[in-house]
């Protein structure tokens, strides 16, 4: 969470204990684990016996009156997370706001429910109140009442992950079959948040119990659950254990073996994966075998297996898609002649591969055939947008290889002109092109701005100096978002006045998932609400609302608010407003421990999660820097520090600390930021094998021809963002040099 950065907030902090905060600080639920009695006993000797936490027993008048042990998979809802501190990144008084590790997850006092006297309660408000009431019933061990209430709410507030996770946990005690159905609906949905995390953990604990009773169907589900959580080692151990058990049906045995091959591929055990996939001839196995060979750098074999897949499919869109994949594999491997033969054999493929000229040009560069590359790249440079800029950059690289430096300089200048947009940063290939232009013309590059960023993040008081980009100057010139520190209604006695009603309404919609409605509330407020006599400009209104979101540490929401509003300066949108300078304390600590620059870490966070602290990816990566819980556990063991709980990864401090430690190890190993970024996204064992297979290749070509396009795009986006950060805050930026040769690391990367 951000903290205040000037001494002018000190009086407010001193007055805070006077505010009535009896219950709402306990709104945010605790650990991501459904703790077992054994785990609780290790933390608290009396917990396993009573099924309650120390905090619960302190509140009870007589601990002996407990009605029994709380089921292990409901203990999650009986623990409380300590509230996190927050602050508004500006000078002067700040408005009251709700705090917690997950800003915006809940806004209302436990006792009061939704904000009273509010004209239009949002669905978010209804869900929050229902969730809190259900949790209260579970804490009181009224499980039947809780289940009945939750089922009613599922119909009233629609199927929501928070409510459904409670329903599944409750049903798992009485009706396991129905519980599985609820879990299936949760995982089939699109929601990926803290509640999804809790549901996933509860599901795993539930399946572990069923598996221990010899339910092979539950064991198979458990294996898939572990794989979804990217706990590949645990999943493979479970496969081996299950395969050694007698009485396993042959059909289920075959499914376990097939899944084990995928898990082996994930863990980098390519020999085991190849042995399994190679023994099968079905299309799925052929696709996996193609993927495996591409990861080894054996593109010819990868293309051969993929061609077998295409040959087995009837003519139509699916066959064309497979042939396009074959063409991509061939060009990434520098097999230009074979790619041309494929186009000649399947002329209908030309429309499926609009970038074929560019791809063939890059393929020729991989073959070290710059003359041939120019023939293909020349027509591609006429394309508009990123494709044309990319073609210009690689045309410049081809000209450099032919020692035509003056021509290369002109081409680079054209690429930079097309792809750079002043203070807002620019296209990845345009950034590289500008760097080559400076190099060829002996123009010094910009100095490293990392010291400037570190100084920028410091404050005279030593506290965090978090900003939301443009607010560094904008918010210091604005009066408070409303005239005083009045709190929203529901936290004070008496009827609300108009100022308080508007303030509560803004909070309500802002964190209810409707920032546009919150903007509308502020836009329609009378000038007197802001202590003005004249109407407030729209840009200032957007700034005020985003400032509130930033004060809660929700930089993702703050940026969204800014981008919904039109401003006169378009560069502000893609510049500072889209590149917030936040989490200063964590960035300074990371720089001291790992040497990573603030702008690099911020760019990774922006690319990974868009600063959404409770983000969960499809592969179960979590938080700002999208760490897998399994990676966090292994990393903690390597650092000799306590392993974080799953939901700790949603908190900025541990997520940034572990994420930067991991990235720092990768940089130290590969001695290259682009290769470290590729490893962070695509797995260090994959990049290690490719670096060994493609030793001596130019780094820009290596990134371009990675077998997984997601990782290539990831490296480009992060480096683009680094350039944009430096440009936005300092007006100049360094240019990464990707013309160096790839070499395998001398120090092995971490094995996870």
XYZ file of C-alpha atoms in Angstrom:
752
model
C 0.000 0.000 0.000
C 1.246 3.541 -0.577
C 2.075 5.682 2.403
C 1.947 9.429 2.854
C 5.104 11.141 1.756
C 5.120 14.510 3.494
C 4.897 15.703 7.076
C 1.655 17.557 6.363
C -0.279 14.319 6.863
C 1.075 13.766 10.339
C -1.792 15.604 12.131
C -4.304 13.414 10.312
C -2.511 10.254 11.376
C -2.435 11.535 14.909
C -6.199 12.094 14.880
C -7.083 8.738 13.341
C -7.551 6.830 16.624
C -10.544 9.054 17.373
C -12.475 7.606 14.430
C -14.840 4.805 15.285
C -13.279 1.769 13.600
C -14.717 -1.110 15.612
C -15.378 -3.716 12.967
C -14.535 -2.753 9.444
C -10.794 -3.336 9.847
C -11.666 -7.023 10.236
C -13.424 -7.260 6.914
C -10.574 -8.693 4.960
C -10.311 -12.427 5.234
C -7.176 -14.253 5.934
C -4.955 -16.959 4.693
C -5.313 -18.687 1.332
C -4.903 -22.074 2.992
C -7.692 -24.155 4.432
C -5.471 -24.953 7.374
C -5.387 -28.433 8.833
C -5.581 -28.972 12.603
C -1.940 -30.064 12.539
C -0.877 -26.787 10.953
C -2.915 -24.833 13.444
C -1.390 -26.786 16.302
C 2.059 -25.784 15.091
C 1.050 -22.128 15.106
C -1.119 -22.173 18.223
C -1.208 -25.198 20.598
C -4.871 -24.690 21.449
C -6.113 -24.053 17.927
C -6.428 -27.681 16.895
C -8.493 -28.474 19.930
C -10.946 -25.609 19.642
C -10.950 -24.905 15.923
C -10.604 -21.181 16.607
C -7.815 -18.631 16.444
C -6.359 -16.765 19.390
C -8.299 -13.701 18.315
C -11.544 -15.699 18.369
C -10.889 -16.966 21.894
C -10.102 -13.476 23.154
C -13.493 -12.307 21.919
C -15.388 -15.243 23.477
C -16.637 -14.991 27.027
C -16.001 -18.679 27.647
C -13.840 -20.712 25.217
C -15.204 -23.924 26.666
C -18.627 -23.137 25.228
C -17.420 -23.845 21.653
C -19.773 -26.274 19.921
C -16.934 -28.358 18.452
C -14.094 -28.384 15.991
C -14.531 -26.215 12.904
C -14.040 -28.357 9.777
C -10.554 -27.748 8.364
C -11.712 -26.371 5.030
C -13.844 -23.747 6.805
C -11.023 -22.462 8.989
C -10.120 -20.037 6.230
C -13.237 -18.055 7.001
C -12.457 -17.912 10.723
C -9.080 -16.177 10.420
C -8.544 -12.453 9.951
C -5.896 -10.729 7.930
C -4.137 -7.813 9.654
C -5.109 -4.533 7.973
C -2.498 -2.828 5.801
C -1.740 0.866 6.109
C -2.344 3.205 3.226
C -2.081 6.838 2.287
C -2.954 9.400 -0.314
C 0.038 10.477 -2.425
C -0.370 14.216 -2.056
C 0.133 17.081 0.376
C -2.566 18.412 2.638
C -5.485 16.717 4.406
C -6.779 13.478 2.994
C -10.294 12.025 2.967
C -11.205 9.026 5.054
C -10.986 5.752 3.168
C -11.325 2.054 3.889
C -8.115 0.096 4.261
C -7.171 -3.544 3.856
C -4.809 -5.844 2.004
C -7.215 -5.999 -0.924
C -8.429 -2.477 -1.546
C -11.982 -2.360 -2.775
C -12.801 -5.947 -1.843
C -15.138 -4.706 0.870
C -16.245 -1.187 1.745
C -18.760 -1.396 4.504
C -18.717 -1.946 8.282
C -19.596 -5.519 9.245
C -22.453 -4.436 11.487
C -23.924 -1.887 9.130
C -24.067 -3.741 5.820
C -24.335 -1.538 2.725
C -23.989 2.200 3.143
C -27.368 3.407 4.498
C -29.410 6.027 2.720
C -27.639 5.291 -0.528
C -29.958 5.733 -3.506
C -28.499 3.024 -5.780
C -26.643 0.181 -4.029
C -24.438 -1.596 -6.547
C -24.378 -5.385 -7.066
C -20.891 -5.292 -5.555
C -22.315 -3.824 -2.348
C -24.983 -6.517 -2.121
C -22.451 -9.280 -2.717
C -20.092 -7.868 -0.104
C -22.782 -7.646 2.562
C -23.991 -11.187 1.768
C -20.468 -12.591 1.895
C -19.792 -10.983 5.274
C -23.033 -12.311 6.746
C -22.246 -15.837 5.529
C -18.753 -15.630 7.010
C -20.242 -14.483 10.329
C -22.525 -17.544 10.386
C -19.567 -19.832 9.650
C -17.562 -18.232 12.434
C -20.457 -18.961 14.755
C -20.395 -22.574 13.462
C -23.982 -22.314 12.228
C -23.180 -24.315 9.125
C -26.738 -25.297 8.148
C -27.920 -21.700 8.439
C -24.880 -20.544 6.480
C -25.541 -23.040 3.666
C -29.211 -22.063 3.420
C -28.294 -18.379 3.360
C -25.566 -18.858 0.752
C -27.899 -20.777 -1.537
C -30.440 -17.957 -1.384
C -27.734 -15.429 -2.156
C -26.510 -17.421 -5.161
C -29.896 -16.769 -6.747
C -30.260 -13.156 -5.574
C -26.788 -11.795 -6.422
C -26.133 -14.308 -9.211
C -23.292 -16.780 -9.157
C -20.311 -14.971 -7.676
C -17.018 -16.651 -6.844
C -16.989 -15.432 -3.235
C -20.434 -16.802 -2.413
C -19.913 -19.974 -4.449
C -16.613 -20.755 -2.714
C -18.434 -20.640 0.618
C -21.194 -22.862 -0.763
C -18.676 -25.437 -2.034
C -16.794 -25.474 1.284
C -20.027 -26.006 3.216
C -21.316 -28.710 0.845
C -18.033 -30.607 1.013
C -18.984 -31.602 4.567
C -22.405 -32.979 3.662
C -22.721 -33.568 -0.096
C -19.342 -34.081 -1.845
C -20.935 -34.694 -5.243
C -22.791 -31.406 -5.203
C -19.666 -29.656 -3.897
C -17.760 -30.868 -6.956
C -20.474 -29.406 -9.184
C -20.132 -25.997 -7.516
C -16.333 -26.095 -7.836
C -16.680 -26.972 -11.531
C -18.902 -23.913 -12.061
C -16.361 -21.710 -10.284
C -13.487 -22.881 -12.476
C -15.580 -22.638 -15.635
C -16.204 -18.948 -14.905
C -13.985 -16.032 -15.856
C -13.439 -14.620 -12.371
C -9.812 -14.673 -11.254
C -9.468 -12.937 -7.905
C -8.808 -13.555 -4.208
C -11.984 -15.606 -3.896
C -10.937 -17.803 -6.823
C -7.671 -18.405 -4.985
C -9.540 -19.481 -1.882
C -11.832 -21.725 -3.903
C -8.831 -23.368 -5.606
C -7.138 -24.050 -2.287
C -10.357 -25.415 -0.785
C -10.871 -27.636 -3.823
C -7.372 -29.075 -3.466
C -7.854 -29.807 0.242
C -11.224 -31.405 -0.476
C -9.771 -33.642 -3.214
C -6.831 -34.646 -1.030
C -9.288 -36.002 1.525
C -11.235 -37.925 -1.116
C -8.037 -39.248 -2.724
C -6.733 -40.586 0.577
C -9.910 -42.686 0.790
C -9.012 -44.415 -2.476
C -11.238 -42.430 -4.836
C -9.285 -42.668 -8.131
C -11.577 -40.173 -9.826
C -10.780 -37.642 -7.101
C -7.077 -38.482 -7.468
C -7.217 -37.679 -11.176
C -8.999 -34.397 -10.415
C -6.365 -33.670 -7.764
C -3.576 -34.229 -10.279
C -5.225 -31.768 -12.684
C -5.743 -29.289 -9.831
C -2.059 -29.489 -8.859
C -1.131 -29.012 -12.507
C -3.403 -25.965 -12.714
C -1.637 -24.530 -9.663
C 1.634 -25.301 -11.477
C 2.684 -27.657 -8.675
C 4.168 -29.934 -11.298
C 6.524 -31.838 -9.005
C 3.708 -32.691 -6.577
C 1.488 -33.719 -9.484
C 4.170 -36.069 -10.877
C 4.718 -37.605 -7.423
C 0.982 -38.230 -7.216
C 1.036 -39.879 -10.662
C 3.861 -42.240 -9.667
C 2.135 -43.119 -6.389
C -1.182 -43.802 -8.133
C 0.356 -45.895 -10.911
C 1.986 -48.144 -8.310
C -1.366 -48.893 -6.664
C -3.165 -52.134 -7.614
C -6.617 -52.061 -9.127
C -6.200 -48.902 -11.207
C -8.364 -49.212 -14.371
C -6.382 -49.323 -17.635
C -8.291 -46.345 -19.091
C -7.437 -44.193 -16.076
C -3.841 -45.440 -16.115
C -3.486 -44.252 -19.710
C -4.797 -40.810 -18.794
C -2.344 -40.529 -15.885
C 0.559 -41.461 -18.180
C -0.471 -38.934 -20.821
C -0.702 -36.182 -18.239
C 2.652 -37.159 -16.745
C 4.313 -36.489 -20.125
C 2.929 -32.933 -20.140
C 4.136 -32.427 -16.564
C 7.605 -33.695 -17.558
C 7.689 -31.157 -20.398
C 6.771 -28.385 -17.971
C 9.581 -29.385 -15.632
C 12.122 -29.456 -18.445
C 12.463 -33.242 -18.384
C 12.406 -33.395 -22.180
C 13.782 -36.927 -22.466
C 10.952 -38.409 -20.392
C 8.382 -36.330 -22.279
C 9.843 -37.329 -25.661
C 9.799 -41.021 -24.742
C 6.113 -40.830 -23.853
C 4.957 -38.666 -26.762
C 7.141 -40.568 -29.234
C 5.395 -43.838 -28.405
C 2.027 -42.444 -29.501
C 0.748 -41.441 -32.929
C -2.372 -39.442 -32.047
C -2.559 -35.792 -33.108
C -2.261 -34.439 -29.580
C 0.993 -36.344 -28.988
C 2.375 -35.156 -32.331
C 1.624 -31.528 -31.412
C 3.328 -31.938 -28.047
C 6.320 -33.622 -29.699
C 6.567 -30.694 -32.118
C 6.517 -28.259 -29.185
C 9.203 -30.259 -27.415
C 11.560 -30.281 -30.427
C 11.079 -26.535 -30.943
C 12.073 -25.945 -27.308
C 15.246 -27.910 -28.002
C 15.966 -25.651 -30.980
C 15.399 -28.522 -33.435
C 13.030 -26.668 -35.770
C 13.273 -29.116 -38.669
C 12.021 -32.000 -36.505
C 9.384 -29.758 -34.918
C 8.053 -28.803 -38.370
C 8.057 -32.448 -39.514
C 5.826 -33.527 -36.615
C 3.491 -30.604 -37.176
C 3.215 -31.450 -40.877
C 2.032 -34.919 -39.900
C -0.765 -33.268 -37.933
C -1.736 -31.124 -40.933
C -1.675 -34.161 -43.240
C -4.172 -35.977 -41.030
C -6.717 -33.149 -41.151
C -9.256 -32.655 -43.944
C -8.896 -29.513 -46.118
C -10.372 -26.471 -44.419
C -9.558 -23.744 -41.862
C -8.085 -26.179 -39.314
C -5.651 -27.618 -41.885
C -4.605 -24.111 -42.945
C -4.005 -23.170 -39.299
C -1.724 -26.191 -38.873
C 0.183 -25.380 -42.087
C 0.603 -21.764 -40.916
C 2.133 -23.143 -37.719
C 4.546 -25.250 -39.795
C 5.559 -22.112 -41.743
C 6.157 -20.238 -38.480
C 8.356 -23.028 -37.097
C 10.420 -23.169 -40.307
C 11.011 -19.411 -40.503
C 11.908 -19.170 -36.812
C 14.461 -21.909 -37.397
C 16.042 -20.120 -40.354
C 14.841 -22.804 -42.765
C 13.918 -20.337 -45.500
C 14.124 -22.769 -48.407
C 11.791 -25.256 -46.757
C 9.368 -22.450 -45.842
C 9.287 -21.330 -49.487
C 8.697 -24.916 -50.606
C 5.746 -25.120 -48.219
C 4.242 -21.940 -49.708
C 4.732 -23.299 -53.211
C 3.083 -26.593 -52.287
C 0.165 -24.858 -50.540
C -0.459 -21.527 -52.353
C -3.683 -21.066 -50.378
C -1.444 -20.524 -47.340
C -0.323 -17.074 -48.532
C -3.527 -15.415 -47.347
C -3.171 -17.131 -43.975
C 0.307 -15.649 -43.397
C 0.086 -11.901 -44.186
C 3.533 -11.282 -42.643
C 5.264 -13.936 -44.792
C 7.623 -11.441 -46.457
C 8.815 -10.154 -43.071
C 9.070 -13.682 -41.654
C 11.157 -14.842 -44.622
C 13.424 -11.823 -44.226
C 14.065 -12.589 -40.546
C 14.563 -16.256 -41.439
C 17.237 -15.246 -43.956
C 19.001 -13.208 -41.253
C 18.962 -16.273 -38.996
C 20.678 -18.115 -41.875
C 23.161 -15.219 -42.058
C 22.025 -14.339 -45.586
C 21.643 -10.516 -45.424
C 21.420 -10.048 -49.220
C 18.522 -12.487 -49.420
C 16.957 -10.869 -46.328
C 16.858 -7.457 -48.067
C 14.853 -8.917 -50.951
C 12.101 -10.010 -48.548
C 12.290 -7.065 -46.141
C 12.031 -4.283 -48.775
C 8.329 -4.892 -49.567
C 7.560 -5.441 -45.871
C 8.849 -1.943 -44.974
C 5.906 -0.447 -46.851
C 3.480 -1.961 -44.335
C 1.883 0.477 -41.903
C 2.139 0.196 -38.134
C 4.347 -2.140 -36.093
C 4.978 -4.595 -38.963
C 6.519 -1.873 -41.126
C 8.657 -0.561 -38.238
C 9.854 -4.081 -37.474
C 10.759 -4.617 -41.130
C 12.711 -1.331 -41.178
C 14.692 -2.312 -38.096
C 15.697 -5.697 -39.510
C 16.433 -4.111 -42.881
C 18.864 -1.850 -41.042
C 20.407 -4.883 -39.386
C 20.845 -6.565 -42.785
C 22.500 -3.420 -44.175
C 24.847 -3.308 -41.188
C 25.908 -6.903 -41.833
C 26.754 -5.825 -45.405
C 28.797 -2.878 -44.012
C 26.409 -0.381 -45.639
C 26.376 1.758 -42.508
C 25.178 5.017 -44.085
C 22.157 3.276 -45.631
C 21.492 1.478 -42.359
C 21.551 4.803 -40.487
C 18.883 6.247 -42.798
C 16.669 3.186 -42.380
C 17.021 3.305 -38.595
C 16.115 7.005 -38.624
C 12.951 6.229 -40.595
C 11.980 3.453 -38.158
C 12.519 5.747 -35.166
C 10.528 8.531 -36.815
C 7.609 6.185 -37.450
C 7.558 4.467 -34.068
C 8.519 7.012 -31.432
C 6.069 9.525 -29.995
C 7.929 11.974 -27.809
C 7.318 11.765 -24.089
C 5.055 8.736 -24.404
C 7.794 6.228 -25.272
C 7.413 4.180 -28.408
C 7.431 0.929 -30.340
C 10.017 -1.694 -29.281
C 11.669 -1.966 -32.705
C 11.672 1.828 -33.061
C 13.502 2.080 -29.728
C 16.087 -0.454 -30.908
C 16.397 1.384 -34.236
C 17.022 4.726 -32.529
C 19.716 3.081 -30.416
C 21.457 1.740 -33.517
C 21.192 5.171 -35.182
C 22.950 6.773 -32.196
C 25.624 4.063 -32.250
C 26.358 4.396 -35.974
C 26.611 8.173 -35.695
C 28.790 8.128 -32.557
C 26.141 9.962 -30.526
C 26.365 9.138 -26.780
C 23.342 7.370 -25.348
C 21.483 8.767 -22.333
C 23.016 8.109 -18.909
C 21.470 5.485 -16.641
C 18.407 7.147 -15.059
C 18.118 4.581 -12.227
C 19.816 6.901 -9.663
C 17.356 9.611 -10.657
C 14.407 7.276 -10.133
C 15.710 6.241 -6.720
C 16.144 9.854 -5.691
C 12.725 10.664 -7.094
C 11.167 7.981 -4.890
C 12.734 9.316 -1.712
C 11.087 11.930 0.479
C 12.520 14.331 3.071
C 10.872 12.284 5.847
C 12.157 8.952 4.589
C 8.636 7.679 3.938
C 7.365 6.355 0.644
C 6.979 8.923 -2.061
C 4.472 7.084 -4.188
C 2.936 8.936 -7.064
C 0.419 8.193 -9.735
C 2.409 9.582 -12.598
C 0.954 12.932 -13.499
C -0.315 13.393 -9.945
C 3.187 14.206 -8.772
C 2.542 17.697 -10.018
C -1.219 17.659 -10.530
C -2.344 16.579 -7.055
C -0.027 19.002 -5.278
C -1.810 21.844 -7.073
C -5.327 20.649 -6.280
C -7.330 21.158 -3.114
C -8.551 17.972 -1.381
C -11.071 15.904 -3.359
C -13.701 17.353 -1.045
C -13.502 20.208 1.432
C -12.742 18.338 4.632
C -12.246 14.899 6.145
C -15.900 14.036 6.589
C -16.422 10.273 6.589
C -19.043 8.490 4.518
C -22.405 7.905 6.221
C -22.677 4.707 8.217
C -19.528 5.487 10.182
C -21.031 8.385 12.134
C -24.353 9.099 13.784
C -26.997 11.371 12.397
C -28.359 11.939 8.897
C -25.791 12.614 6.174
C -25.485 16.050 4.667
C -25.149 16.534 0.914
C -21.347 16.575 0.967
C -21.214 13.285 2.854
C -23.853 11.720 0.595
C -21.902 12.553 -2.549
C -18.653 11.374 -0.964
C -20.212 8.054 0.030
C -21.736 7.664 -3.409
C -18.367 8.206 -5.093
C -16.709 5.596 -2.871
C -19.592 3.237 -3.469
C -19.351 3.270 -7.253
C -15.580 3.639 -7.452
C -14.935 0.364 -5.642
C -18.131 -1.281 -6.777
C -16.616 -1.756 -10.187
C -18.312 1.218 -11.839
C -15.728 4.053 -12.064
C -17.679 5.735 -14.875
C -20.661 6.112 -12.527
C -18.335 7.507 -9.845
C -17.027 10.036 -12.374
C -20.596 10.991 -13.160
C -21.349 11.525 -9.449
C -18.414 13.916 -9.149
C -19.172 15.639 -12.440
C -22.748 16.367 -11.306
C -21.710 17.606 -7.866
C -22.285 21.340 -7.272
C -19.200 23.595 -7.215
C -19.735 24.095 -3.494
C -18.897 20.419 -2.953
C -15.323 21.254 -3.971
C -15.292 24.540 -2.075
C -15.554 26.444 -5.361
C -17.893 29.025 -6.814
C -17.314 28.016 -10.444
C -17.697 24.583 -12.069
C -14.702 22.262 -11.814
C -13.007 21.260 -15.137
C -13.618 17.633 -16.241
C -9.906 16.791 -16.248
C -9.641 17.844 -12.624
C -12.646 15.714 -11.708
C -10.998 12.651 -13.248
C -7.807 13.499 -11.382
C -9.663 13.737 -8.080
C -11.322 10.352 -8.551
C -8.100 8.660 -9.635
C -6.417 10.221 -6.616
C -8.894 8.453 -4.337
C -8.170 5.131 -6.039
C -4.429 5.751 -5.763
C -4.874 6.571 -2.080
C -6.188 3.058 -1.606
C -3.203 1.656 -3.469
C -5.371 0.611 -6.398
C -3.190 1.980 -9.195
C -4.833 -0.283 -11.750
C -8.200 1.343 -11.044
C -6.673 4.820 -10.900
C -5.147 4.396 -14.349
C -8.425 3.059 -15.739
C -10.250 6.113 -14.386
C -7.795 8.458 -16.060
C -8.040 6.629 -19.359
C -11.842 6.882 -19.409
C -11.611 10.648 -19.440
C -10.480 12.760 -22.364
C -7.562 15.072 -21.643
C -5.947 17.766 -23.753
C -2.489 16.217 -23.576
C -2.589 12.750 -25.205
C 1.011 12.045 -24.190
C -0.037 12.192 -20.540
C -2.254 9.179 -21.103
C 0.440 6.944 -22.587
C 3.197 8.594 -20.567
C 3.068 9.195 -16.825
C -0.588 8.400 -16.304
C -0.115 4.955 -17.784
C 3.234 4.449 -16.065
C 2.724 5.185 -12.354
C 5.777 5.499 -10.144
C 4.700 3.543 -7.082
C 5.871 1.198 -4.293
C 8.938 3.324 -3.670
C 9.997 1.590 -0.451
C 9.928 -1.841 -2.099
C 11.744 -0.559 -5.202
C 14.542 0.975 -3.144
C 14.926 -2.244 -1.150
C 15.009 -4.300 -4.358
C 17.689 -2.045 -5.816
C 19.864 -2.479 -2.732
C 19.472 -6.272 -2.648
C 19.494 -7.105 -6.362
C 20.702 -4.038 -8.246
C 17.541 -4.038 -10.378
C 16.526 -0.584 -11.541
C 13.152 0.812 -10.397
C 12.009 1.355 -13.983
C 12.675 -2.302 -14.857
C 10.744 -3.632 -11.852
C 7.864 -1.231 -12.497
C 7.777 -2.300 -16.142
C 7.614 -5.966 -15.148
C 4.723 -5.219 -12.775
C 2.928 -3.169 -15.417
C 3.301 -5.945 -18.012
C 2.516 -8.809 -15.640
C -0.488 -7.443 -13.746
C -1.173 -3.829 -14.804
C -0.639 -3.055 -11.082
C -3.640 -5.178 -10.078
C -2.519 -6.654 -6.770
C -5.031 -9.504 -6.685
C -4.473 -10.587 -10.298
C -4.398 -14.346 -10.988
C -3.337 -15.661 -14.377
C -4.652 -18.757 -16.150
C -1.543 -20.605 -14.925
C -2.146 -19.521 -11.286
C 0.554 -16.821 -11.153
C -0.396 -14.206 -8.573
C -0.028 -10.598 -7.593
C 1.892 -7.642 -8.942
C 4.816 -9.646 -10.344
C 2.724 -12.748 -11.103
C 4.572 -15.280 -8.973
C 3.510 -18.907 -8.838
C 2.968 -20.096 -5.254
C 5.232 -23.089 -5.993
C 7.991 -20.756 -7.224
C 7.566 -18.558 -4.147
C 7.924 -21.606 -1.876
C 11.105 -22.827 -3.608
C 12.520 -19.320 -3.697
C 11.860 -18.836 0.026
C 13.649 -22.111 0.779
C 16.603 -20.962 -1.337
C 16.677 -17.630 0.509
C 16.256 -19.392 3.871
C 13.141 -17.379 4.667
C 9.638 -18.499 5.749
C 7.466 -19.679 2.875
C 4.612 -17.251 2.157
C 1.010 -18.332 2.287
C -0.708 -18.341 -1.085
C -2.597 -15.108 -0.416
C 0.541 -13.356 0.840
C 1.427 -13.078 -2.839
C -1.442 -10.612 -3.247
C 0.314 -8.205 -0.873
C 2.759 -5.791 -2.534
C 5.691 -6.132 -0.144
C 6.240 -9.936 -0.190
C 5.325 -10.185 -3.864
C 7.826 -7.524 -4.934
C 10.499 -8.853 -2.570
C 10.294 -12.406 -3.921
C 9.672 -11.369 -7.534
C 12.715 -9.090 -7.644
C 14.870 -11.701 -5.904
C 13.915 -14.220 -8.599
C 14.438 -11.774 -11.466
C 17.751 -10.695 -9.933
C 18.950 -14.319 -9.888
C 18.046 -14.686 -13.556
C 19.908 -11.486 -14.497
C 22.963 -12.655 -12.538
C 22.838 -16.014 -14.296
C 22.250 -14.931 -17.910
C 24.076 -11.587 -17.588
C 21.411 -10.167 -19.879
C 18.171 -8.380 -19.016
C 16.317 -9.570 -22.176
C 17.295 -13.203 -21.543
C 16.361 -12.856 -17.871
C 12.954 -11.481 -18.860
C 12.460 -14.343 -21.313
C 13.313 -16.791 -18.518
C 10.990 -15.050 -16.050
C 8.108 -15.553 -18.470
C 9.010 -18.739 -20.338
C 10.932 -20.734 -17.737
C 14.715 -20.690 -17.189
C 15.229 -24.297 -18.352
C 13.591 -23.492 -21.705
C 15.750 -20.424 -22.309
C 18.852 -22.258 -21.087
C 18.379 -25.061 -23.653
C 17.702 -22.581 -26.449
C 20.734 -20.466 -25.502
C 22.873 -23.597 -25.741
C 21.300 -24.609 -29.071
C 21.547 -21.109 -30.604
C 24.841 -19.950 -29.140
C 26.317 -17.107 -31.199
C 22.959 -15.884 -32.593
C 22.243 -12.143 -32.388
C 20.122 -11.426 -29.312
C 17.460 -9.496 -31.256
C 16.993 -12.491 -33.584
C 16.980 -14.871 -30.617
C 14.107 -12.953 -28.976
C 12.246 -12.730 -32.295
C 12.491 -16.463 -32.996
C 11.603 -17.876 -29.578
C 9.257 -20.837 -30.101
C 6.668 -19.316 -27.746
C 5.298 -16.043 -29.115
C 3.951 -15.026 -25.700
C 7.502 -14.808 -24.347
C 8.759 -12.801 -27.349
C 5.898 -10.340 -26.875
C 6.574 -10.207 -23.145
C 10.215 -9.185 -23.593
C 9.173 -6.532 -26.128
C 6.475 -5.083 -23.858
C 8.727 -4.843 -20.815
C 11.552 -3.152 -22.720
C 9.033 -0.791 -24.344
C 7.724 0.083 -20.890
C 11.215 0.698 -19.488
C 11.843 3.158 -22.305
C 8.473 4.828 -21.686
C 9.158 5.223 -17.951
C 12.523 6.851 -18.570
C 11.126 9.096 -21.292
C 8.069 10.140 -19.280
C 9.907 11.112 -16.105
C 13.265 12.296 -17.420
C 12.622 13.282 -21.025
C 15.332 10.913 -22.258
C 15.940 7.189 -22.221
C 18.662 4.640 -22.757
C 18.433 2.221 -25.650
C 19.003 -1.506 -25.093
C 21.566 -3.083 -27.413
C 20.290 -6.421 -28.690
C 22.992 -6.889 -31.329
C 25.201 -8.803 -28.875
C 25.660 -12.549 -29.304
C 23.766 -15.082 -27.214
C 25.853 -17.326 -24.983
C 24.825 -19.926 -22.372
C 25.057 -18.738 -18.765
C 28.211 -19.582 -16.842
C 26.198 -19.720 -13.601
C 23.163 -22.033 -13.846
C 19.810 -20.289 -13.349
C 17.523 -21.344 -10.484
C 15.969 -24.745 -11.320
C 12.360 -23.553 -11.142
